[in-house]
Coordinates of C-alpha atoms and ligand atoms in Angstrom, one line a residue:
X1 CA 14.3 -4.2 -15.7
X2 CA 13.7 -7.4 -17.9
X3 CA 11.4 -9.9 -16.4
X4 CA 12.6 -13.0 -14.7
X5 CA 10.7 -16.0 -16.1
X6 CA 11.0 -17.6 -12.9
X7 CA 11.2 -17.7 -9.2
X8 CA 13.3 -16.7 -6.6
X9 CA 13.9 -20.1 -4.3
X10 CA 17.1 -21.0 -2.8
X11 CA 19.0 -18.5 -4.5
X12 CA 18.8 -19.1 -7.9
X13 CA 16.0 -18.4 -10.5
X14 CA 14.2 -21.6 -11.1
X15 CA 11.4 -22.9 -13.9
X16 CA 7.8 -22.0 -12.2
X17 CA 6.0 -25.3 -11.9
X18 CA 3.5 -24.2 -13.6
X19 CA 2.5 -22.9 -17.2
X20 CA 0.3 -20.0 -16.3
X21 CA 1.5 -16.6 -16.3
X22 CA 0.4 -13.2 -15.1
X23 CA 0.7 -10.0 -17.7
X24 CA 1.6 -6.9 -16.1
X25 CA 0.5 -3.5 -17.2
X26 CA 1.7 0.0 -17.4
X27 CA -2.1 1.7 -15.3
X28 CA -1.1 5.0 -17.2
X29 CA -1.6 4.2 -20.4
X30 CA -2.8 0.5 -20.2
X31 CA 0.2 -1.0 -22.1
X32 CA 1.7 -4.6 -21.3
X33 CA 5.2 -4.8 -20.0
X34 CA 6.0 -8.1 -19.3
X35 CA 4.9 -11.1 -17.9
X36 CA 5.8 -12.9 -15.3
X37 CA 4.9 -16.7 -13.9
X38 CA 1.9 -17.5 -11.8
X39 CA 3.2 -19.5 -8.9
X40 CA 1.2 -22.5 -7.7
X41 CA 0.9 -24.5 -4.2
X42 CA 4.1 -26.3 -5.1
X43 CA 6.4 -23.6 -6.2
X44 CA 5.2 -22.3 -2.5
X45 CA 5.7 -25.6 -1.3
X46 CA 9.6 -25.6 -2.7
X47 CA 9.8 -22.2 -1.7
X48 CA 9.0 -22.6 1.9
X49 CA 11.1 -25.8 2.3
X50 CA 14.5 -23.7 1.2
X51 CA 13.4 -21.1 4.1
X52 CA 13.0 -23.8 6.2
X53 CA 16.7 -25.5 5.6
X54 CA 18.1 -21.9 5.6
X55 CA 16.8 -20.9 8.8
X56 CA 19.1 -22.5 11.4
X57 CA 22.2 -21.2 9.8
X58 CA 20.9 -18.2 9.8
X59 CA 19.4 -17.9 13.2
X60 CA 22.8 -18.7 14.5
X61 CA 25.1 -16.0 12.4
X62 CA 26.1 -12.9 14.7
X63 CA 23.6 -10.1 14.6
X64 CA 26.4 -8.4 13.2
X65 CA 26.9 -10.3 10.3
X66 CA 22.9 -10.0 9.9
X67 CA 23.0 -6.0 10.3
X68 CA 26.6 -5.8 7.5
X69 CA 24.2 -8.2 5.0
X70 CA 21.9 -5.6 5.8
X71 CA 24.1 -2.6 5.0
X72 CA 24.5 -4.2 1.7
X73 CA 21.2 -4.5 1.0
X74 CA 20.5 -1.1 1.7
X75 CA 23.8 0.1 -0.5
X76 CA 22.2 -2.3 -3.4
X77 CA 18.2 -0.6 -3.1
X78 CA 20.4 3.3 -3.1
X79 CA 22.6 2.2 -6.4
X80 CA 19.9 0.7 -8.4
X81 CA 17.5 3.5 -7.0
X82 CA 16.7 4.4 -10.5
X83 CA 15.9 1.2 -12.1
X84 CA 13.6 1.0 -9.2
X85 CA 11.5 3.9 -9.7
X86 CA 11.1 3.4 -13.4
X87 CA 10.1 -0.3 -12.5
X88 CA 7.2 1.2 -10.1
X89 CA 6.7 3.7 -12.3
X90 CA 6.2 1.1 -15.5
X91 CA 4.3 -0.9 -13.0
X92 CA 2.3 1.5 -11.1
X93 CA 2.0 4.5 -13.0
X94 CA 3.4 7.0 -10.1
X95 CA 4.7 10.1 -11.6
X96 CA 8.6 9.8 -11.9
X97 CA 9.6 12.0 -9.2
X98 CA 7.4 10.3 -6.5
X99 CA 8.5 7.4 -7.5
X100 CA 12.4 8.6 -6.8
X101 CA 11.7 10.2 -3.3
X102 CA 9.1 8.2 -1.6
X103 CA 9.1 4.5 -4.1
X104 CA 12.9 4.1 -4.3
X105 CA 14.1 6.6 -1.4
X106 CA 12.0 5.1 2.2
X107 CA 12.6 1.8 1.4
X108 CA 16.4 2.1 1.4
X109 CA 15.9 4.1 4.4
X110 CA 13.9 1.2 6.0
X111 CA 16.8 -1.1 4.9
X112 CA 19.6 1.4 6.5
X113 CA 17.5 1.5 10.0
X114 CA 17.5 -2.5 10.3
X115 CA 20.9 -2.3 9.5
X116 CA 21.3 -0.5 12.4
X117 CA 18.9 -2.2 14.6
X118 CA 20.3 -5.6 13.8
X119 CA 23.5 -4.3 15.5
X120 CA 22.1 -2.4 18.3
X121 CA 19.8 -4.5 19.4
X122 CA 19.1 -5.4 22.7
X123 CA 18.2 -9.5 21.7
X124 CA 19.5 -10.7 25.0
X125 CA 18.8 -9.4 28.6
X126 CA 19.0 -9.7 32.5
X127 CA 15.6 -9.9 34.5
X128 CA 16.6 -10.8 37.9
X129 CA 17.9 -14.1 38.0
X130 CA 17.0 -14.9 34.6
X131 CA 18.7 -14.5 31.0
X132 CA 16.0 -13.5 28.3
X133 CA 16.9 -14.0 24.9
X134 CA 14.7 -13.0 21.5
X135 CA 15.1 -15.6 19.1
X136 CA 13.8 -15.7 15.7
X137 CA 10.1 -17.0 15.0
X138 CA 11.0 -19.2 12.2
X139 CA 9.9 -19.1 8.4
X140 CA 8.1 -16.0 7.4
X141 CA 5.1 -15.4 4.5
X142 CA 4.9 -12.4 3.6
X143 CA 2.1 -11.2 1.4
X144 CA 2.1 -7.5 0.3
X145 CA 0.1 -4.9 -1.8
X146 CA 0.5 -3.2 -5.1
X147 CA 0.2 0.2 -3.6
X148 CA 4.0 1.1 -1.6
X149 CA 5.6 -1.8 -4.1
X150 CA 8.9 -2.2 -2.5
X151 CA 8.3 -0.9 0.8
X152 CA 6.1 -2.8 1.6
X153 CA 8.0 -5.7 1.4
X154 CA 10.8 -4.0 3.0
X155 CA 9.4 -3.4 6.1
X156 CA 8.3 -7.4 6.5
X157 CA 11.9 -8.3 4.6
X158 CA 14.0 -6.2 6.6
X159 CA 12.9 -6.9 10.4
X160 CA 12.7 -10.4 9.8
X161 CA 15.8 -11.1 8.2
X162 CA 17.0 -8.4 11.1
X163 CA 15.5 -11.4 13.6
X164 CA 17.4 -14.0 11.5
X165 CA 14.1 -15.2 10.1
X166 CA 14.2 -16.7 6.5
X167 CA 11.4 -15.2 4.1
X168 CA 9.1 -16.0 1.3
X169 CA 7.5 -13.2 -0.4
X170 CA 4.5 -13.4 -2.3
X171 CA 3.9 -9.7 -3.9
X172 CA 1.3 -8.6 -5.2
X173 CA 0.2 -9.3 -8.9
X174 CA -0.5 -6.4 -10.2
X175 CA 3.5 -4.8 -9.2
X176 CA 5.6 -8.2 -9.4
X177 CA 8.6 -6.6 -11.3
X178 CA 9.4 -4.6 -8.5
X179 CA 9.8 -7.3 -6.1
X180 CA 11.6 -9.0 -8.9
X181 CA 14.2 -6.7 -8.9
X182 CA 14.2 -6.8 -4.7
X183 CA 15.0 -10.4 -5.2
X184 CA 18.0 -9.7 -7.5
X185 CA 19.4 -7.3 -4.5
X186 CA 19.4 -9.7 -1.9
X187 CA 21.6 -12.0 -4.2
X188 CA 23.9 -8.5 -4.9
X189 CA 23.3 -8.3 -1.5
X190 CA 25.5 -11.7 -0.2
X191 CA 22.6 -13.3 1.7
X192 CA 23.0 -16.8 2.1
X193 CA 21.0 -19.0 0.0
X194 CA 17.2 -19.9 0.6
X195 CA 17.0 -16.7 3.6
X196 CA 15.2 -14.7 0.9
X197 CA 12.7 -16.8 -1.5
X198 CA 10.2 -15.1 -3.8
X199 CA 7.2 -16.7 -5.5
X200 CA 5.0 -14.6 -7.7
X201 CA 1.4 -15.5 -8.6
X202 CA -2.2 -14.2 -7.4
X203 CA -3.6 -14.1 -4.1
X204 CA -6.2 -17.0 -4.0
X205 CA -3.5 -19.4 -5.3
X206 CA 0.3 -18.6 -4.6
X207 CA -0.8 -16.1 -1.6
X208 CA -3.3 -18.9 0.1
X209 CA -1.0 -21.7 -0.2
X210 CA 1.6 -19.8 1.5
X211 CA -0.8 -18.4 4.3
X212 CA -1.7 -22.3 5.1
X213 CA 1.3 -23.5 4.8
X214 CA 2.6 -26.1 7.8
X215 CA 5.8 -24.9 7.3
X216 CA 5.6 -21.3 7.8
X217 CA 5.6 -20.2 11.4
X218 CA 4.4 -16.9 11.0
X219 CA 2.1 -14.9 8.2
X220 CA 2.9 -10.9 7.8
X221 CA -0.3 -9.6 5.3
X222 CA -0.9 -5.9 4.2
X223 CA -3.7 -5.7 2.3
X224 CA -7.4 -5.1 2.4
X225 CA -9.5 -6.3 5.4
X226 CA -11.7 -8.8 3.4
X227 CA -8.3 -11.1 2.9
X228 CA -6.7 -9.9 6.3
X229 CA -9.8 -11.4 8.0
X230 CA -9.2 -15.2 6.1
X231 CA -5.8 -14.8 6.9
X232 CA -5.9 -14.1 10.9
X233 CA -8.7 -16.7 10.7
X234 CA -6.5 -19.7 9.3
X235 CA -3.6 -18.1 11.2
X236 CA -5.6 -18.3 14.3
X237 CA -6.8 -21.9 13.6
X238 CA -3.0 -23.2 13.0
X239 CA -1.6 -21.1 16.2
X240 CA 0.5 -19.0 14.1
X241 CA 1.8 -16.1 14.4
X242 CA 0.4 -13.3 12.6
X243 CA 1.2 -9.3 11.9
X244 CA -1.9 -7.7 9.4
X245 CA -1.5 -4.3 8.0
X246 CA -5.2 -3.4 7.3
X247 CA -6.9 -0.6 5.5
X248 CA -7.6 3.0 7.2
X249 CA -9.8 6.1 7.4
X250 CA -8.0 8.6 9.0
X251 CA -8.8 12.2 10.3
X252 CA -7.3 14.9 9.9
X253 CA -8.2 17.5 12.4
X254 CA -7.8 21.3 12.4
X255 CA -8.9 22.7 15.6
X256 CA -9.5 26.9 16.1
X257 CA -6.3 27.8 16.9
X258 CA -4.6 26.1 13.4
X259 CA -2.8 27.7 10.6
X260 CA -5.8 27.0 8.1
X261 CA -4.3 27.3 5.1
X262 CA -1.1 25.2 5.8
X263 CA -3.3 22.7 7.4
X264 CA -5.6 22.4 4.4
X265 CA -3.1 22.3 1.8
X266 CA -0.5 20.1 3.9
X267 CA -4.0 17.2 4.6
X268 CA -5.0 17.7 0.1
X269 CA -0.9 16.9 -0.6
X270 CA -1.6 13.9 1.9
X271 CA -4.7 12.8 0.2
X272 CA -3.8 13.1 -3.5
X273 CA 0.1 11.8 -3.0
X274 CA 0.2 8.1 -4.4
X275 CA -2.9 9.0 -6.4
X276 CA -5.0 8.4 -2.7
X277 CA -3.6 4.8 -2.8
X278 CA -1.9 5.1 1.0
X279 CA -3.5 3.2 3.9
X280 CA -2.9 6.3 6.2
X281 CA -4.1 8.9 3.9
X282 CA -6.2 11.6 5.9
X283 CA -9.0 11.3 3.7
X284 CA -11.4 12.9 6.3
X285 CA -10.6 16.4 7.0
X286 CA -12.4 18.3 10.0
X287 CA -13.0 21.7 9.9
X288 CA -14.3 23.7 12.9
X289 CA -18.4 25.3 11.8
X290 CA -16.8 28.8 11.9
X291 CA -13.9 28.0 9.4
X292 CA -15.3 25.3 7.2
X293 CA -16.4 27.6 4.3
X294 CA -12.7 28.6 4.2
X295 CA -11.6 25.7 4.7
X296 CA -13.6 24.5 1.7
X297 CA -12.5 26.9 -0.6
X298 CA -8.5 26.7 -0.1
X299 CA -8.9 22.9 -0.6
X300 CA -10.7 23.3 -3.9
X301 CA -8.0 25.6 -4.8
X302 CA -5.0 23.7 -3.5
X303 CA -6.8 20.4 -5.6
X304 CA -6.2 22.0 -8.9
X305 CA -2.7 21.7 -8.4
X306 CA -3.0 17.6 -9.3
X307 CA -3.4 17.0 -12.7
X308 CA -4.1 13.9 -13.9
X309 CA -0.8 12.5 -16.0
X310 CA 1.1 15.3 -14.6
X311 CA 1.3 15.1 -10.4
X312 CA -1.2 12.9 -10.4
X313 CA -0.6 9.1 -11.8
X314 CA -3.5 7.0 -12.3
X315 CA -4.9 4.2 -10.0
X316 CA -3.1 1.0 -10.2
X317 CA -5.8 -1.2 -12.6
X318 CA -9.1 -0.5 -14.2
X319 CA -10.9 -2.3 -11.1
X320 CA -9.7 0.0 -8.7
X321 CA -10.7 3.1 -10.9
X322 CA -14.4 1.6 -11.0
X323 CA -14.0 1.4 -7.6
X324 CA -13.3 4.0 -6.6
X325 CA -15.7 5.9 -9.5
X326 CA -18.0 4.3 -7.7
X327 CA -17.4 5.2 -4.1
X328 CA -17.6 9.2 -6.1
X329 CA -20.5 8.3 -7.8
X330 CA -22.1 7.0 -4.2
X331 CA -20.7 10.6 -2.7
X332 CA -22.8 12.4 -4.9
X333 CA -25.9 10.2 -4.2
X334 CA -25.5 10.3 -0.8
X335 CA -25.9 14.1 -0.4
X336 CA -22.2 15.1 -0.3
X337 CA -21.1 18.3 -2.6
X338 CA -18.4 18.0 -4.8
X339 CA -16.5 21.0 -5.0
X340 CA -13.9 19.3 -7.4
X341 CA -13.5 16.2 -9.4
X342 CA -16.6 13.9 -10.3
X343 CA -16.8 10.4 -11.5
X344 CA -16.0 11.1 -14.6
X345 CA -12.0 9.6 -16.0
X346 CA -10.0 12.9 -16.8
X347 CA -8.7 11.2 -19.4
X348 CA -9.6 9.1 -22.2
X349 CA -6.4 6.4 -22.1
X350 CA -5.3 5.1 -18.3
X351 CA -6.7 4.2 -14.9
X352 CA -7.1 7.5 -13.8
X353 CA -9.8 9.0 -11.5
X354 CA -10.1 13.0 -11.2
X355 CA -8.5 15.0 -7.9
X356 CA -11.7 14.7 -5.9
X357 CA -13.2 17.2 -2.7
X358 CA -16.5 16.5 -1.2
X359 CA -17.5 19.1 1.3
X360 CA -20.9 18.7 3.2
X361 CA -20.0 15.3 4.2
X362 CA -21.7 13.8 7.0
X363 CA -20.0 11.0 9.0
X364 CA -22.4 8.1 8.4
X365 CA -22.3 8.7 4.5
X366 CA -20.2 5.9 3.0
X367 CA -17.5 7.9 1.3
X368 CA -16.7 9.1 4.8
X369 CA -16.7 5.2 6.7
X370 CA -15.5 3.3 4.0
X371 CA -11.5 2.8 2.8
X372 CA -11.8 4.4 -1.0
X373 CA -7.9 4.0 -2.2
X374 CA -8.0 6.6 -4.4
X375 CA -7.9 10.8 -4.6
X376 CA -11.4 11.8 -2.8
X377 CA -11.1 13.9 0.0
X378 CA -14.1 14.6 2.3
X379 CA -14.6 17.8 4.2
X380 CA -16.5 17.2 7.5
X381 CA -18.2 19.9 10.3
X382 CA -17.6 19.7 13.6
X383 CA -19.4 22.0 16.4
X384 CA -16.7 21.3 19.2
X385 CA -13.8 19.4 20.2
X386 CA -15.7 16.5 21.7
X387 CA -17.8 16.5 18.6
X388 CA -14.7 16.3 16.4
X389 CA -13.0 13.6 18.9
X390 CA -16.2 12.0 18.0
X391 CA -16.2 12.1 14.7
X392 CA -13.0 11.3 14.5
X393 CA -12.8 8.1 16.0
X394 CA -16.2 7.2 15.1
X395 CA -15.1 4.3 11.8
X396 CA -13.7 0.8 12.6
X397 CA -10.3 2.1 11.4
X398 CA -7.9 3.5 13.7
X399 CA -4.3 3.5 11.5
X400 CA -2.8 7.1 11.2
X401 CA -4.4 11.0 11.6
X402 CA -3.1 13.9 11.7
X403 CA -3.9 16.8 14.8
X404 CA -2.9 20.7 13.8
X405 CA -3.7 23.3 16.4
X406 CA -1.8 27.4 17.4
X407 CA 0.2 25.2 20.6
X408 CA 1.7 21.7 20.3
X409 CA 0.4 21.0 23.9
X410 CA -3.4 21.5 22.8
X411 CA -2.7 18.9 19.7
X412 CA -0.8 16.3 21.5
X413 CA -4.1 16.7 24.2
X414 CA -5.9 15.4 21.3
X415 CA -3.9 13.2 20.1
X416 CA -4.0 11.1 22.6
X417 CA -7.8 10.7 23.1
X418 CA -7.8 9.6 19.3
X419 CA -8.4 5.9 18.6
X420 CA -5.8 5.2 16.6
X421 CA -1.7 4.2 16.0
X422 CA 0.1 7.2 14.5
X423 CA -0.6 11.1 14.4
X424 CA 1.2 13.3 12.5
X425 CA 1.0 16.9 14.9
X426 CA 1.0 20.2 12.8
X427 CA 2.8 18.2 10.3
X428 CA 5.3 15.9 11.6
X429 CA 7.7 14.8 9.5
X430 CA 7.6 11.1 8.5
X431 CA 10.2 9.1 10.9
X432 CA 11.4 5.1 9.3
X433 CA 11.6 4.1 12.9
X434 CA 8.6 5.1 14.2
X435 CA 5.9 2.1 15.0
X436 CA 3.2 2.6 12.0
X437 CA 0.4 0.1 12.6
X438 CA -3.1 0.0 13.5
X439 CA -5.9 0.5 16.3
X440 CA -9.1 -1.4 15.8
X441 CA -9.7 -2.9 12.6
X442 CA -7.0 -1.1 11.0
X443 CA -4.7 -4.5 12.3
X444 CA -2.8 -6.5 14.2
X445 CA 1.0 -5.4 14.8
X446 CA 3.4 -3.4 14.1
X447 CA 6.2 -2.4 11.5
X448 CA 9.4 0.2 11.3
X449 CA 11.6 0.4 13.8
X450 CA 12.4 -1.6 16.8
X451 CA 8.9 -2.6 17.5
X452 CA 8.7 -3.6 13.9
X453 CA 12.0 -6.3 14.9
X454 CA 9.9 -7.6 17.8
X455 CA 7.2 -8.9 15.4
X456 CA 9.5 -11.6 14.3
X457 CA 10.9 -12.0 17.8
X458 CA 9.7 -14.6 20.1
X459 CA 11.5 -15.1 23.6
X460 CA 13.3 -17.7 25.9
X461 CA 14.0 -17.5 29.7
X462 CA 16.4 -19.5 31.2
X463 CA 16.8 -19.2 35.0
X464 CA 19.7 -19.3 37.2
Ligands
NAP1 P1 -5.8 -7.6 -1.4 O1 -6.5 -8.5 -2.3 O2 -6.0 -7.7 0.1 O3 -4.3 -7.8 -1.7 C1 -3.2 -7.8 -0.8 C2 -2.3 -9.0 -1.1 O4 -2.9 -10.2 -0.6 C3 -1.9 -9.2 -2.5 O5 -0.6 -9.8 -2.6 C4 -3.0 -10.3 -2.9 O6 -2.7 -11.0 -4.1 C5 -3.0 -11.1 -1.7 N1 -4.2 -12.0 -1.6 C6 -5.4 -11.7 -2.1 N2 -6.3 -12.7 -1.7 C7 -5.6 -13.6 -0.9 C8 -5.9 -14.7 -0.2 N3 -7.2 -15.3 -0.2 N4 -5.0 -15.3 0.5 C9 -3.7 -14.8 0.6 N5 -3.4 -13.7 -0.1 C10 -4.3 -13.1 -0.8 O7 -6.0 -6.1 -1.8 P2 -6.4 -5.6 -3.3 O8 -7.5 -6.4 -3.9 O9 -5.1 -5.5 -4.0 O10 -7.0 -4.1 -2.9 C11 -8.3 -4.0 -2.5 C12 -8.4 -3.0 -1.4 O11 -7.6 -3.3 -0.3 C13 -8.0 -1.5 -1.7 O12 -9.0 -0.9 -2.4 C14 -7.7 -1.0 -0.4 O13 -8.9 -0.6 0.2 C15 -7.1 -2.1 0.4 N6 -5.7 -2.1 0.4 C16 -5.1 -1.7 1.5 C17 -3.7 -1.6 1.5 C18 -2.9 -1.2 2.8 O14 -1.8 -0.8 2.6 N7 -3.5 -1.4 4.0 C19 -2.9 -1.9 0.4 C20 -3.6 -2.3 -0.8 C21 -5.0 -2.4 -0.7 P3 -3.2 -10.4 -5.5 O15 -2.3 -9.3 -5.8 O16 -3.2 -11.5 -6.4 O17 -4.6 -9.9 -5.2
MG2 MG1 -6.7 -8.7 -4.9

C-alpha cells in the first residue's frame, strides 16, 4: 500500500501537526519503504476529542447496526487480505505464507466473531428486581505492538467498537503501514466519523500523550512489561480503566504417557512461527529425565526445518536481533548447550537470528526466566510431575502453555494446577473466541471473545 502522509482523525486523513517523521523498514533486507508522520501530544489531543464527540451517537446506535458495521469490516480485512500480508510482510519481514494464514487470515476472523457477538449479546439483563445494562466505557487508547500487526489492534478495535466505544489507535512504529491500511477499512467499512481515529508516532511521545490523556476513559496496552508497568501506574493514578497484554514464558509440558515426537515437533513449530516473536510462544519445553535425550534430538532435527529467509523471516529491527543475540549469547554463558543455532546472524543482509535449541537448561538460568522474542527454544528436565508443575509455574509470567499426555483427563489434571490463562491440551487448535490473556505478570484482562467485549463494558442497575 502507499503511505498516508497523515492521520486518521474524524474520518478523513488530516496534516500531522508536526514535521517529524518516522522511516519504516523492510527487517529482511533492511530496505526503507516509506515513511510515515510522527504524531505529537496535539494530533493526540485532536484525535481524542473526535472520539469523544463521536461517542454518544455511537453508544446509542442498535447493537445491530454495530455488529452489520462490523460484518463490513470483516468483508473489507477478507477482500484486501492480500494487500495486507504484503504490507506485514514489507513491514515485518514474515515469510509470505504466514503472513496470508495467521497476519491477514485471524484478524478477519476476530472481526467476523464481534460481528457476531455485537448481535448476540446479552448487554441487558434481569437480576431480581433489577434491570442490568452494559454500557460502553467511553473513549478507548489503544496502544499495540509490532509483532501480530493487525491483530493486535483488532482484538482492542473490534470489542470496543462491539461495546459502542470510539477508538484511537496508536500502533506501533516499527509496523505503522499496516494499521494504516486498517484505518482505510473502517472508512470502506461505513463507520461513522471520529468512532475509529488513528495517530501514528513513537511510544514516549504519541503513545504517552494518549495514555495520560483526560479524555480517554480507558487505556488497552500490549506490549512489554517495562511500558505496561508506567501505563497501569498513570492509569491507576487517574482511575482509569485499563486492559495490559504483557510478555510471557510459557511451558510446554510432555508428561510420560505423550506422543514424543508430535509433542516435540508440534512445541519447535510454536516456538519458531513468527520468527519466536509471539507472547504465548512455548519457549520452555519439559521433558520427563527418562525421555529428554530423545526429546533433545527430535527437536534438533525438527529445527533444521526453519531456515532463515525461507520459513523463517527475520526479527522485526536490528535492536531486537541484538537482543535477542544476546539473550543466546547469555545461554551459552550460563551453562546451557546449544544443540542448534548460536549467536551468530545466518545471514549477512537482514535482522535475522539463527533457529535456536538449548538443552541442559536449568530453570533459574536467564534464557529460561526471561521473555526473549525471538527463535530460542529451551529444553528443561524434570524428575516428576510436581517437579514439572514446579518448574512450570515457577517465572512471573503466567500467559499461555501447552499440556500433552497418552489421556486427555491426565492433561487437563495438569492444566489446571498451572499458573497461568490459556493451555493448549495435546495440541488444541487455536479458537478466536476463546479468552487469551494473562496470570501474574503476564497482565491485566482479557481479549477474544465475549470476555474480550466485557473489557469495554462497564454496568448500570436500575431497580424496580
Ligand atoms: P514496547 O515498547 O512495550 O511497545 C509496545 C507499544 O507501546 C508500542 O506501540 C510502543 O511504541 C508503545 N510505547 C512504548 N513506550 C511507551 C510509553 N512510555 N507510553 C506509551 N506507549 C509506549 O515493546 P517493544 O520495545 O516494541 O518490544 C520490547 C519487548 O516487549 C519485546 O522484546 C518483548 O519481550 C515485549 N513484547 C511483548 C509483546 C506482547 O505481545 N506481549 C509484543 C511486543 C513486544 P513504539 O513502537 O514507538 O515503541
Ligand atoms: Mg519500544
Amino acid at each position: 500500500m502507499k503511505p498516508h502522509d497523515g492521520m486518521y482523525i474524524d474520518g478523513e486523513w488530516r496534516p500531522a501537526a508536526g514535521q517529524e517523521t518516522i522511516a519504516v523498514l523492510n527487517p529482511a533486507d533492511e530496505q526503507v519503504i516509506g515513511h510515515v508522520p510522527a504524531g505529537t501530544p496535539e494530533d493526540v489531543d485532536l484525535a481524542v476529542r473526535a472520539a469523544r464527540a463521536a461517542f454518544p451517537a455511537w453508544a446509542a446506535t442498535a447493537p445491530a447496526e454495530r455488529a452489520a458495521r462490523l460484518a463490513a469490516l470483516r468483508d473489507v480485512l477478507v477482500t484486501r487480505k492480500d494487500e495486507i500480508a504484503e504490507t506485514v510482510t514489507a513491514e515485518l519481514g514474515s515469510p509470505p505464507q504466514f503472513s496470508q494464514l495467521v497476519h491477514a487470515g485471524v484478524p478477519a476472523l476476530v472481526a467476523g466473531s464481534y460481528a457476531e457477538l455485537a448481535a448476540t449479546y446479552a448487554f441487558e439483563e434481569k437480576v431480581g428486581n433489577s434491570t442490568v445494562f452494559s454500557e460502553p466505557v467511553g473513549v478507548v487508547g489503544a496502544i499495540t505492538p509490532w509483532n501480530y500487526p493487525l491483530h493486535q489492534i483488532v482484538a482492542k478495535v473490534a470489542p470496543a467498537l462491539a461495546a459502542g466505544c470510539t477508538v484511537v489507535l496508536k500502533p506501533a512504529e516499527d509496523t505503522p503501514l499496516t494499521a494504516q491500511l486498517f484505518a482505510e477499512a473502517t472508512q470502506e467499512a461505513g463507520l461513522p466519523a471520529g468512532v475509529f481515529n488513528l495517530v501514528t508516532g513513537i511510544g514516549t511521545v504519541a503513545g504517552q500523550a494518549l495514555a495520560g490523556h483526560d479524555g480517554v476513559d480507558l487505556v488497552s496496552f500490549t506490549g512489554s512489561t517495562a511500558v505496561g508497568r508506567q501505563i497501569g501506574a498513570v492509569a491507576g493514578a487517574a482511575v482509569k480503566r485499563v486492559a495490559l497484554e504483557l510478555g510471557g514464558k510459557s511451558a510446554n509440558v510432555i508428561l510420560p504417557s505423550a506422543d514424543l515426537a508430535k509433542a516435540v515437533n508440534v512445541g519447535v513449530a510454536n516456538v519458531m512461527g513468527n520468527s519466536g516473536q509471539t507472547c504465548s510462544a512455548w519457549t520452555r519445553m519439559l521433558v520427563h529425565r527418562d525421555q529428554y535425550d530423545e526429546a533433545v534430538t527430535l527437536a534438533a532435527a525438527a529445527v533444521a526445518k526453519y531456515v532463515p529467509g525461507e520459513r523463517v523471516g527475520p526479527l522485526v529491527n536490528a535492536k531486537q536481533q541484538a537482543r535477542v543475540r544476546g539473550y543466546i549469547e547469555k545461554g551459552v554463558d550460563e551453562g546451557a548447550r546449544l544443540v542448534a543455532g548460536g549467536p551468530e546472524a545466518p545471514l549477512a543482509r537482514g535482522y535475522f537470528v539463527s533457529p535456536t535449541v538449548f538443552a541442559d537448561v536449568t530453570p533459574e538460568m536467564t534464557i529460561a526466566q526471561e521473555e526473549i522474542f525471538g527463535p530460542v527454544l529451551s529444553i528443561l528436565r524434570y524428575e516428576d510431575e510436581d517437579d514439572a508443575l514446579r518448574i512450570a509455574n515457577g517465572t512471573v509470567y503466567g500467559l499461555a502453555g501447552a499440556v500433552w499426555a497418552g489421556d486427555e483427563a491426565e492433561a487437563v489434571a495438569f492444566a489446571r494446577r498451572m499458573d497461568t490463562g490459556q493451555v493448549d491440551i495435546n495440541g488444541g487448535r487455536f479458537n478466536p473466541r476463546a479468552p487469551f490473556g494473562g496470570y501474574k505478570q503476564s497482565g491485566v484482562g482479557r481479549e477474544l471473545g465475549s470476555h474480550g467485549l466485557a473489557e469495554y463494558l462497564q454496568t448500570k442497575s436500575l431497580q424496580f
